[in-house]
Each structure stands twice: as structure tokens, then as C-alpha cells.
Amino acid sequence: MQSLEMMNRFGWGTRGTQTLADTPHDWLARQLHEPDAARFTGVGTTADGLIALHTQRMNRVQGDPLVKPIFQAEVATQLDNLLLTRQPFRERLAWFWFNHFTVSLRQGGTRAIIGAYMREAIRPHVTGRFVDMLVAVMRHPAMLMYLDNASSIGPDSPAGRRGHRGLNENLARECLELHTLSPQGGYTQADVTAFAAILTGWGVDLKADRPGFVFREKAHEPGPRMLMGHRFGDGEEGGLQALHFLGTHPATYHHIATRMVTHFITDTPDARDVTQVSGVLEQTGGNLAAAALVLPTLVDTGPQGGKFRSPMDYATAVMRALSMGGAPSRPDDPRSPAHTLFAAFAALGQPLWTAPLPNGWSDRAADWAAPADMLARSDWAWQMAGQVRDGDPLDIAHAVLGPALRAQTLTAMQHAGSRQDALTLLFSSPEFQRR
């Protein structure tokens, strides 16, 4: 596999005239074996976000004066990193796993902590064991708030008997269906209910000096529970045992292998490719770095042309191709590169951290390639190309596409009436739409 194709498929598009100093496989492996080089400035912890959220609620503050700057700072620093990263494979994995464990701004009051969720629960585990990421996600306030587990009360717990409240099955159901086993894993509605009972008491303490996860014994449904034919004990420890069981289950490894092959290789995964990735997961105890490094060996078996770029992929690739970004973006500057990218995601149909449902954004071309979607991309590309004041469009085309650049696209660019038109043709071309 050629270096440029590797940088596009497994990264976020070439930045300027960036080249690889070593072999494609070594380039990918080095990113996963070295520490995460991402640096996030001007942002705090989950506790800081929860303090701001709690203060607003307690004081019934109009608008969003304490949470808004927290969110703006997250947008600025996280999207700056997306534009500038020298570890694009690791960065793609971080966003892939965030989408797998979706938390959305659409509900749950997550705006104050969604960026911290990605930095604290997802990023540290993208090269570690899947089960460790699963536990970190399930205990994070963002996930507990998004899927309403704080409102799940054991009917026979002291709190349940006093307030006549019951289970909320959202978190248990999505964990089984989307995060771990998938419906092919063979769980039943009885398992969903049992798992929801196991997870009662897992909530968020907004009143603590440093707010965060809390296990509320008085809200926990007492007694052991049977889940998928296995017995799990009482209390918080029972929940941790259940997560370890689910996070290392063969059906879970098969499910996440399918998700990985779909995201990186093809919309229609070959069963042999999925088996190869899931086999590595089983052999390594769920090591995500080892599984990720299998993916490049599967590319030759996939269809030519790579994966169709989602709006997030596409806008990031355009801005990286134009070498946009550099100095840290000001959180309150709508003209900064990070906020330009943030606005592009929304304009092209994939607003940041705002997936409509817990299953996240689609990885399939059919969901992004409608005629209206393509027209929106061309219009946005024309606006971006108008900001370019130097550089030969043909040099940019060769740098970002290499051998994938079609003769038809090259000829059209050569006959374009302006730099802006030539770049628009490049970014609207079929080959640029794919990675």
C-alpha cells in the first residue's frame, strides 16, 4: 500500500506537502507505540465542567454563561489538534471510539463535560484493552447523564421503596446492543432488565467538592443477578464484574471487529477480515493497538477507491490540504481555524458531538452521498478555496492525491479560470471524496 493512500485512509488527509519518513506500516505502528502527543490547552477536568453546570442550575442562571466558555475551549483545542496532529492514525482511532461510545449534546446536559469525556475516558485507552475503555466510559458522568442512569433506581432499594421509582434501562440496553455484544450476541430482554438492576446506584454527585462518579448504595437494587447465564454479585463490584464479562466476551470482540473493518476498510465487511481482527482481540485480551495494526493488512482485499469521507472527514481533509491552522485558536474567535472547522461540520450535516442517536454517526457512503450533500460540499469548498492566496493548485492536488489523481480532474483544473475554481474542482472530485 502506498504511503499517500495510507495517510488518507488511516489518517485525516495529508497536511500540505507532508511525506512519510519511514514505511507506511512503521509509520502507523510508531503512532500507537509512542505516547499520545496531543496537547489540549485551556481546558479543565470533568469536575470543573460539573461545577460550572451545577452552579448554573442552582442559581437558575439565564443562558449558558459558565458552560459556554468551557465548551468553546474544548472545540478550539480539540479541533486544532485534529488539524495539526502528527499522529493522525491515533487521532482517527480516538474519534472512532468516541463514535462507538457516543455521547451527544442532544440530551443529558453533557455540554459542560463532553470534551473532557473524550479526553479522559476515550483517548487514554485507544491503544490499551477494550474492557478498560468500557469501564472508563460506563463510569464517566457524561455517559451516565446522557443515558439517564442517574435516574435509574432499584425498585427494592431504600430509595425505590421510599419514592416508588424504578429502573431506567437506557444505559444497560445501549451497552449490550451497541457497545459490547450486539443483538447477535444472544442477549434477551430479561438480560437487559438484569443488567439495568446491576447498574443501579451508578450516578453522578454534583454536590461534591470535586463532582464526578458516585455509587449510591441506597439506590442500588439489592441482591445478585443473572446476566447471560452468569451470576454477578451485589453492589458496585457486581457492576464491574459484569462489565469485565461483557468487555471480554467473544461476541463483543466480533462486534467491535466488525465496526473497525467497516470504518477503515469497506462498507460491506468480509467475514474473513472480521474474523482476523476479532481473533487478534481474543488472543491479546482485547488489545486495541494490536487489532488496529491488523487493519492495514486487509486493505488489498477491499474495494478500490477507499472509504467515502463523512462530512467530518471531508472538511478536515480540505483544511489540512490547505495547511490551515497553526497558532492555537482563540476559543471565542469564530474566524479561527478550529471554529471554521466546527462550523463546517454543522453546515455539511455532521455537527460536532451531536449524533442524533446513541448508535453514533454512520460509516456508510449511502448516508452521506445524496446529491444535496455533494452540492453542499462543493459550495463549502468554493468558499474555502477563496481564502487561499498562494500555492499552485496542481501542486496541492499532487500532494494530497498522488497516483489517485485522475487525468480528468487534472485536465479540468488546468483549464479552470482561477485558483479558487481549480481548488474547488479538486475538492469536489470523486477521488477526493474518498480516503
XYZ file of C-alpha atoms in Angstrom:
435
model
C 0.000 0.000 0.000
C 1.447 3.392 -0.988
C 2.335 5.960 1.647
C -0.143 8.587 0.476
C -3.019 6.110 0.360
C -2.115 5.007 3.890
C -2.066 8.600 5.153
C -5.501 9.251 3.690
C -7.240 6.031 4.678
C -5.867 5.776 8.209
C -5.415 9.462 8.951
C -7.178 12.725 8.214
C -5.642 13.600 4.875
C -2.224 14.925 4.006
C -1.275 18.248 5.546
C 0.320 20.397 2.860
C 3.195 18.502 1.305
C 3.733 16.206 4.281
C 5.562 12.957 3.468
C 6.431 9.795 5.377
C 9.967 9.338 6.665
C 9.580 5.570 7.072
C 7.499 2.707 5.719
C 3.709 3.013 5.949
C 3.422 0.146 8.454
C 6.188 1.560 10.642
C 4.517 4.978 10.492
C 1.256 3.522 11.780
C 2.877 1.325 14.414
C 5.041 4.129 15.760
C 1.975 6.288 16.421
C 0.428 3.570 18.573
C 3.608 2.586 20.398
C 4.658 6.122 21.286
C 2.819 8.238 23.896
C -0.111 10.356 22.769
C 1.426 13.618 21.556
C -1.836 15.591 21.620
C -1.789 18.665 23.843
C -5.002 20.290 24.976
C -4.728 23.844 26.269
C -7.154 25.990 28.173
C -9.428 23.146 29.299
C -10.198 21.614 32.661
C -11.438 18.316 34.019
C -14.849 16.718 34.176
C -15.127 18.001 37.746
C -14.577 21.569 36.554
C -17.353 21.209 33.996
C -19.745 19.708 36.521
C -19.072 22.540 38.960
C -19.995 25.071 36.267
C -23.106 23.106 35.312
C -24.225 22.727 38.933
C -23.621 26.400 39.683
C -25.762 27.449 36.714
C -28.572 25.134 37.744
C -28.531 26.118 41.403
C -28.514 29.829 40.610
C -31.002 29.434 37.761
C -28.713 31.460 35.540
C -30.215 32.553 32.236
C -28.339 31.410 29.167
C -25.161 29.383 29.471
C -22.508 31.805 30.800
C -20.378 29.293 32.737
C -20.646 26.276 30.461
C -20.335 28.094 27.117
C -16.656 29.094 27.543
C -15.808 25.554 28.662
C -17.381 24.156 25.517
C -15.743 26.767 23.280
C -12.334 25.964 24.740
C -12.862 22.252 24.056
C -13.847 22.943 20.459
C -10.801 25.142 19.919
C -8.181 22.823 21.364
C -9.606 19.522 20.120
C -10.128 20.696 16.545
C -6.745 22.436 16.486
C -5.284 19.040 17.300
C -7.296 17.443 14.501
C -5.870 19.918 12.000
C -2.277 19.756 13.214
C -1.759 16.247 14.574
C 1.355 14.330 13.640
C -0.314 11.146 14.894
C -3.327 11.045 12.570
C -3.869 7.289 12.937
C -4.053 7.549 16.714
C -6.298 10.589 16.315
C -8.630 8.739 13.950
C -8.867 5.896 16.444
C -9.806 8.342 19.211
C -12.679 9.758 17.163
C -13.717 6.288 16.007
C -14.014 5.058 19.595
C -15.828 8.225 20.647
C -18.389 7.467 17.954
C -18.652 3.860 19.148
C -19.325 5.094 22.681
C -21.415 8.035 21.537
C -22.363 10.798 23.915
C -24.370 13.550 22.256
C -25.168 17.150 23.029
C -28.799 16.431 22.152
C -29.652 15.367 25.692
C -28.401 14.893 29.234
C -26.766 18.275 29.890
C -23.446 16.992 28.559
C -22.169 20.223 27.016
C -20.020 21.058 30.035
C -18.185 17.733 30.041
C -18.357 16.138 26.603
C -14.854 17.270 25.666
C -13.466 16.048 28.981
C -15.238 12.728 28.387
C -13.303 12.228 25.178
C -10.016 13.268 26.755
C -10.442 11.248 29.953
C -12.457 8.147 29.060
C -11.594 7.523 25.395
C -8.139 8.810 24.475
C -6.123 7.099 27.251
C -7.407 3.684 26.169
C -7.255 3.674 22.350
C -4.097 1.531 22.415
C -4.992 -0.427 25.558
C -7.568 -3.071 26.423
C -11.135 -2.654 25.268
C -12.524 -3.625 28.665
C -10.615 -0.781 30.327
C -12.155 1.722 27.931
C -15.567 0.194 28.535
C -15.276 0.627 32.307
C -13.981 4.198 31.958
C -16.890 5.082 29.654
C -19.572 3.472 31.808
C -18.349 5.272 34.935
C -17.976 8.666 33.276
C -20.599 11.286 34.192
C -21.138 12.177 30.531
C -22.347 8.673 29.665
C -24.326 8.318 32.895
C -26.078 11.627 32.227
C -26.585 11.053 28.502
C -28.305 7.700 29.009
C -30.115 8.669 32.213
C -28.575 6.108 34.534
C -28.584 8.613 37.404
C -32.377 8.332 37.360
C -32.346 4.518 37.488
C -33.457 3.405 40.955
C -33.743 -0.157 42.183
C -37.444 -0.772 43.000
C -36.494 -2.707 46.140
C -33.739 -0.320 47.203
C -34.357 2.100 50.087
C -34.720 4.969 47.607
C -37.038 2.952 45.387
C -39.324 1.861 48.195
C -39.484 5.397 49.536
C -40.123 7.159 46.237
C -41.837 4.398 44.234
C -39.315 4.800 41.445
C -37.985 2.130 39.101
C -35.352 1.093 36.626
C -34.181 3.102 33.647
C -32.866 0.592 31.119
C -31.255 3.027 28.663
C -27.621 2.533 29.654
C -27.927 -1.223 30.073
C -29.663 -1.640 26.702
C -27.216 0.513 24.737
C -24.237 -1.124 26.394
C -25.449 -4.569 25.349
C -26.728 -3.575 21.912
C -24.172 -1.011 20.755
C -21.096 -1.060 22.965
C -20.479 -4.766 23.583
C -22.343 -7.915 22.458
C -24.662 -6.512 19.742
C -28.001 -8.277 19.125
C -26.064 -11.152 17.528
C -24.635 -11.851 20.983
C -27.860 -13.550 22.012
C -28.976 -11.482 24.989
C -32.665 -11.181 25.856
C -34.918 -8.534 27.351
C -34.510 -10.320 30.672
C -30.751 -9.705 30.385
C -31.355 -6.007 29.718
C -33.500 -5.742 32.850
C -30.995 -7.691 34.936
C -28.113 -5.545 33.727
C -30.080 -2.376 34.456
C -30.582 -3.633 38.027
C -26.851 -4.364 38.302
C -26.085 -0.774 37.263
C -28.490 0.915 39.689
C -26.661 3.253 42.015
C -24.146 4.265 39.326
C -24.655 8.016 39.148
C -23.170 11.492 39.365
C -22.589 13.556 42.505
C -22.917 17.213 41.548
C -22.635 18.453 45.124
C -19.193 17.120 45.984
C -16.188 19.423 46.177
C -14.895 17.633 43.083
C -18.065 16.317 41.404
C -17.979 13.060 39.486
C -18.970 9.417 39.543
C -20.658 8.102 42.679
C -22.074 4.758 43.686
C -25.260 5.297 45.688
C -25.852 2.221 47.784
C -29.346 3.337 48.770
C -30.434 3.479 45.106
C -28.924 0.103 44.202
C -31.221 -2.873 43.666
C -30.070 -5.369 46.315
C -29.041 -8.929 45.605
C -27.131 -10.821 42.911
C -28.384 -11.007 39.318
C -28.117 -13.468 36.410
C -26.836 -11.957 33.145
C -26.284 -14.114 30.055
C -26.316 -17.212 32.246
C -23.710 -15.851 34.675
C -24.288 -14.770 38.257
C -22.989 -11.357 39.350
C -22.801 -10.144 42.911
C -24.315 -7.208 44.705
C -23.060 -3.637 44.922
C -20.668 -1.675 42.732
C -18.339 -4.638 42.445
C -21.083 -6.649 40.749
C -21.305 -3.999 38.059
C -17.566 -4.057 37.489
C -17.646 -7.857 37.222
C -20.448 -7.669 34.661
C -18.561 -5.126 32.580
C -15.445 -7.292 32.608
C -17.537 -10.241 31.434
C -19.136 -8.220 28.633
C -15.939 -6.420 27.652
C -14.048 -9.674 27.074
C -16.872 -11.727 25.537
C -16.195 -13.291 22.096
C -19.394 -11.708 20.745
C -18.106 -8.298 21.825
C -14.795 -8.867 20.061
C -16.658 -9.895 16.905
C -18.885 -6.818 17.104
C -16.101 -4.282 17.576
C -14.016 -6.017 14.906
C -16.932 -5.550 12.518
C -17.133 -1.875 13.445
C -13.383 -1.417 12.892
C -13.362 -3.115 9.490
C -16.437 -1.141 8.419
C -14.864 2.171 9.424
C -11.417 1.628 7.945
C -11.836 -0.845 5.083
C -15.267 -1.224 3.484
C -18.983 -0.620 3.973
C -19.543 -4.363 3.482
C -17.002 -6.190 5.670
C -15.743 -9.580 4.567
C -16.353 -12.219 7.238
C -12.739 -13.378 6.955
C -11.435 -9.891 7.710
C -13.711 -9.571 10.720
C -12.594 -12.983 11.972
C -8.955 -11.983 11.617
C -9.391 -8.820 13.700
C -11.593 -10.489 16.299
C -9.084 -13.339 16.544
C -6.335 -10.882 17.469
C -8.607 -9.327 20.080
C -9.271 -12.723 21.648
C -5.597 -13.712 21.571
C -4.443 -10.464 23.191
C -7.184 -9.963 25.768
C -8.767 -7.162 23.769
C -5.635 -5.190 22.899
C -6.886 -2.405 20.633
C -3.470 -1.411 19.275
C -2.803 -4.968 18.110
C -6.235 -5.116 16.455
C -5.761 -1.721 14.788
C -2.457 -2.802 13.245
C -4.174 -5.728 11.532
C -6.345 -3.337 9.527
C -3.677 -2.151 7.036
C -3.074 -5.757 6.015
C -6.716 -6.037 4.930
C -6.790 -3.089 2.540
C -5.872 -5.050 -0.569
C -8.939 -7.242 -0.082
C -11.277 -4.231 -0.010
C -12.822 -2.362 -2.944
C -10.725 0.107 -4.867
C -11.152 3.771 -4.027
C -11.238 3.558 -0.272
C -13.953 4.675 2.107
C -16.279 7.564 1.309
C -15.468 10.528 3.507
C -18.039 11.611 6.063
C -18.559 15.386 6.419
C -16.117 15.429 9.342
C -13.520 13.525 7.277
C -14.068 15.723 4.269
C -13.866 19.137 5.912
C -10.808 18.134 7.931
C -9.059 16.802 4.828
C -9.726 20.032 2.896
C -8.374 22.240 5.661
C -5.332 20.015 6.176
C -4.663 20.034 2.431
C -4.635 23.845 2.566
C -2.369 23.777 5.665
C -4.897 25.756 7.670
C -4.252 26.097 11.369
C -1.065 26.855 13.253
C -1.239 29.149 16.229
C -3.713 27.983 18.912
C -7.258 29.051 18.098
C -8.902 31.529 20.421
C -11.982 29.879 21.919
C -14.152 32.949 21.294
C -12.904 33.712 17.750
C -15.394 32.468 15.126
C -12.806 33.109 12.393
C -10.203 30.762 13.881
C -9.366 27.524 12.006
C -10.919 25.369 14.731
C -14.194 27.266 14.668
C -14.190 27.304 10.868
C -13.944 23.524 11.016
C -16.632 23.362 13.713
C -18.987 25.394 11.512
C -18.165 23.184 8.517
C -19.194 20.028 10.350
C -22.596 21.564 11.052
C -23.042 23.004 7.551
C -22.243 19.652 5.932
C -24.585 17.640 8.139
C -22.414 16.202 10.913
C -22.346 18.737 13.755
C -19.641 18.054 16.318
C -20.636 15.736 19.190
C -24.298 15.870 18.143
C -25.144 12.411 16.818
C -28.944 12.048 16.691
C -28.971 8.624 18.385
C -26.722 6.559 20.683
C -25.531 4.456 17.738
C -23.462 7.425 16.556
C -22.790 8.641 13.032
C -22.975 6.290 10.067
C -19.839 4.850 8.460
C -21.610 4.057 5.197
C -21.389 6.068 1.971
C -25.112 5.808 1.244
C -25.871 8.004 4.253
C -23.619 10.860 3.109
C -23.655 10.853 -0.695
C -27.055 12.289 -1.648
C -26.972 14.935 -4.429
C -27.788 17.716 -1.960
C -24.875 16.594 0.241
C -22.471 16.728 -2.703
C -23.681 20.196 -3.684
C -23.163 21.425 -0.112
C -19.583 20.122 -0.193
C -18.822 21.913 -3.460
C -20.302 25.173 -2.169
C -18.289 24.978 1.033
C -15.109 24.013 -0.841
C -15.540 27.052 -3.086
C -15.764 29.303 -0.019
C -12.629 27.741 1.491
C -10.721 27.944 -1.788
C -11.480 31.653 -1.911
C -9.333 32.138 1.203
C -6.219 30.724 -0.475
C -3.804 33.404 -1.644
C -0.752 31.377 -2.665
C 0.331 27.935 -3.786
C -0.207 26.168 -7.083
C -3.476 24.169 -7.052
C -1.834 21.481 -9.177
C 0.955 21.068 -6.616
C -1.674 20.724 -3.877
C -3.557 18.157 -5.958
C -0.483 16.001 -6.488
C 0.495 16.329 -2.821
C -2.854 15.221 -1.407
C -3.888 12.624 -4.004
C -0.715 11.413 -5.713
C -1.426 8.483 -8.073
C -5.140 8.642 -7.205
C -5.440 11.969 -9.064
C -7.457 11.248 -12.212
C -6.484 12.641 -15.607
C -9.977 14.138 -15.949
C -9.586 16.092 -12.719
C -6.119 17.288 -13.679
C -7.303 18.494 -17.085
C -10.297 20.295 -15.575
C -8.050 22.051 -13.052
C -5.594 23.103 -15.764
C -8.431 24.787 -17.668
C -10.010 26.426 -14.610
C -10.461 30.183 -14.727
C -8.929 30.891 -11.317
C -7.107 29.374 -8.361
C -10.416 29.272 -6.498
C -12.123 27.357 -9.300
C -9.221 24.919 -9.650
C -9.190 24.090 -5.953
C -12.962 23.701 -5.925
C -12.668 21.176 -8.750
C -10.019 19.302 -6.762
C -12.059 19.144 -3.573
C -15.236 18.248 -5.489
C -13.583 15.427 -7.437
C -14.687 11.819 -6.888
C -11.199 10.796 -5.787
C -11.012 13.461 -3.072
C -14.383 12.323 -1.701
C -12.731 9.062 -0.652
C -9.939 8.189 1.707
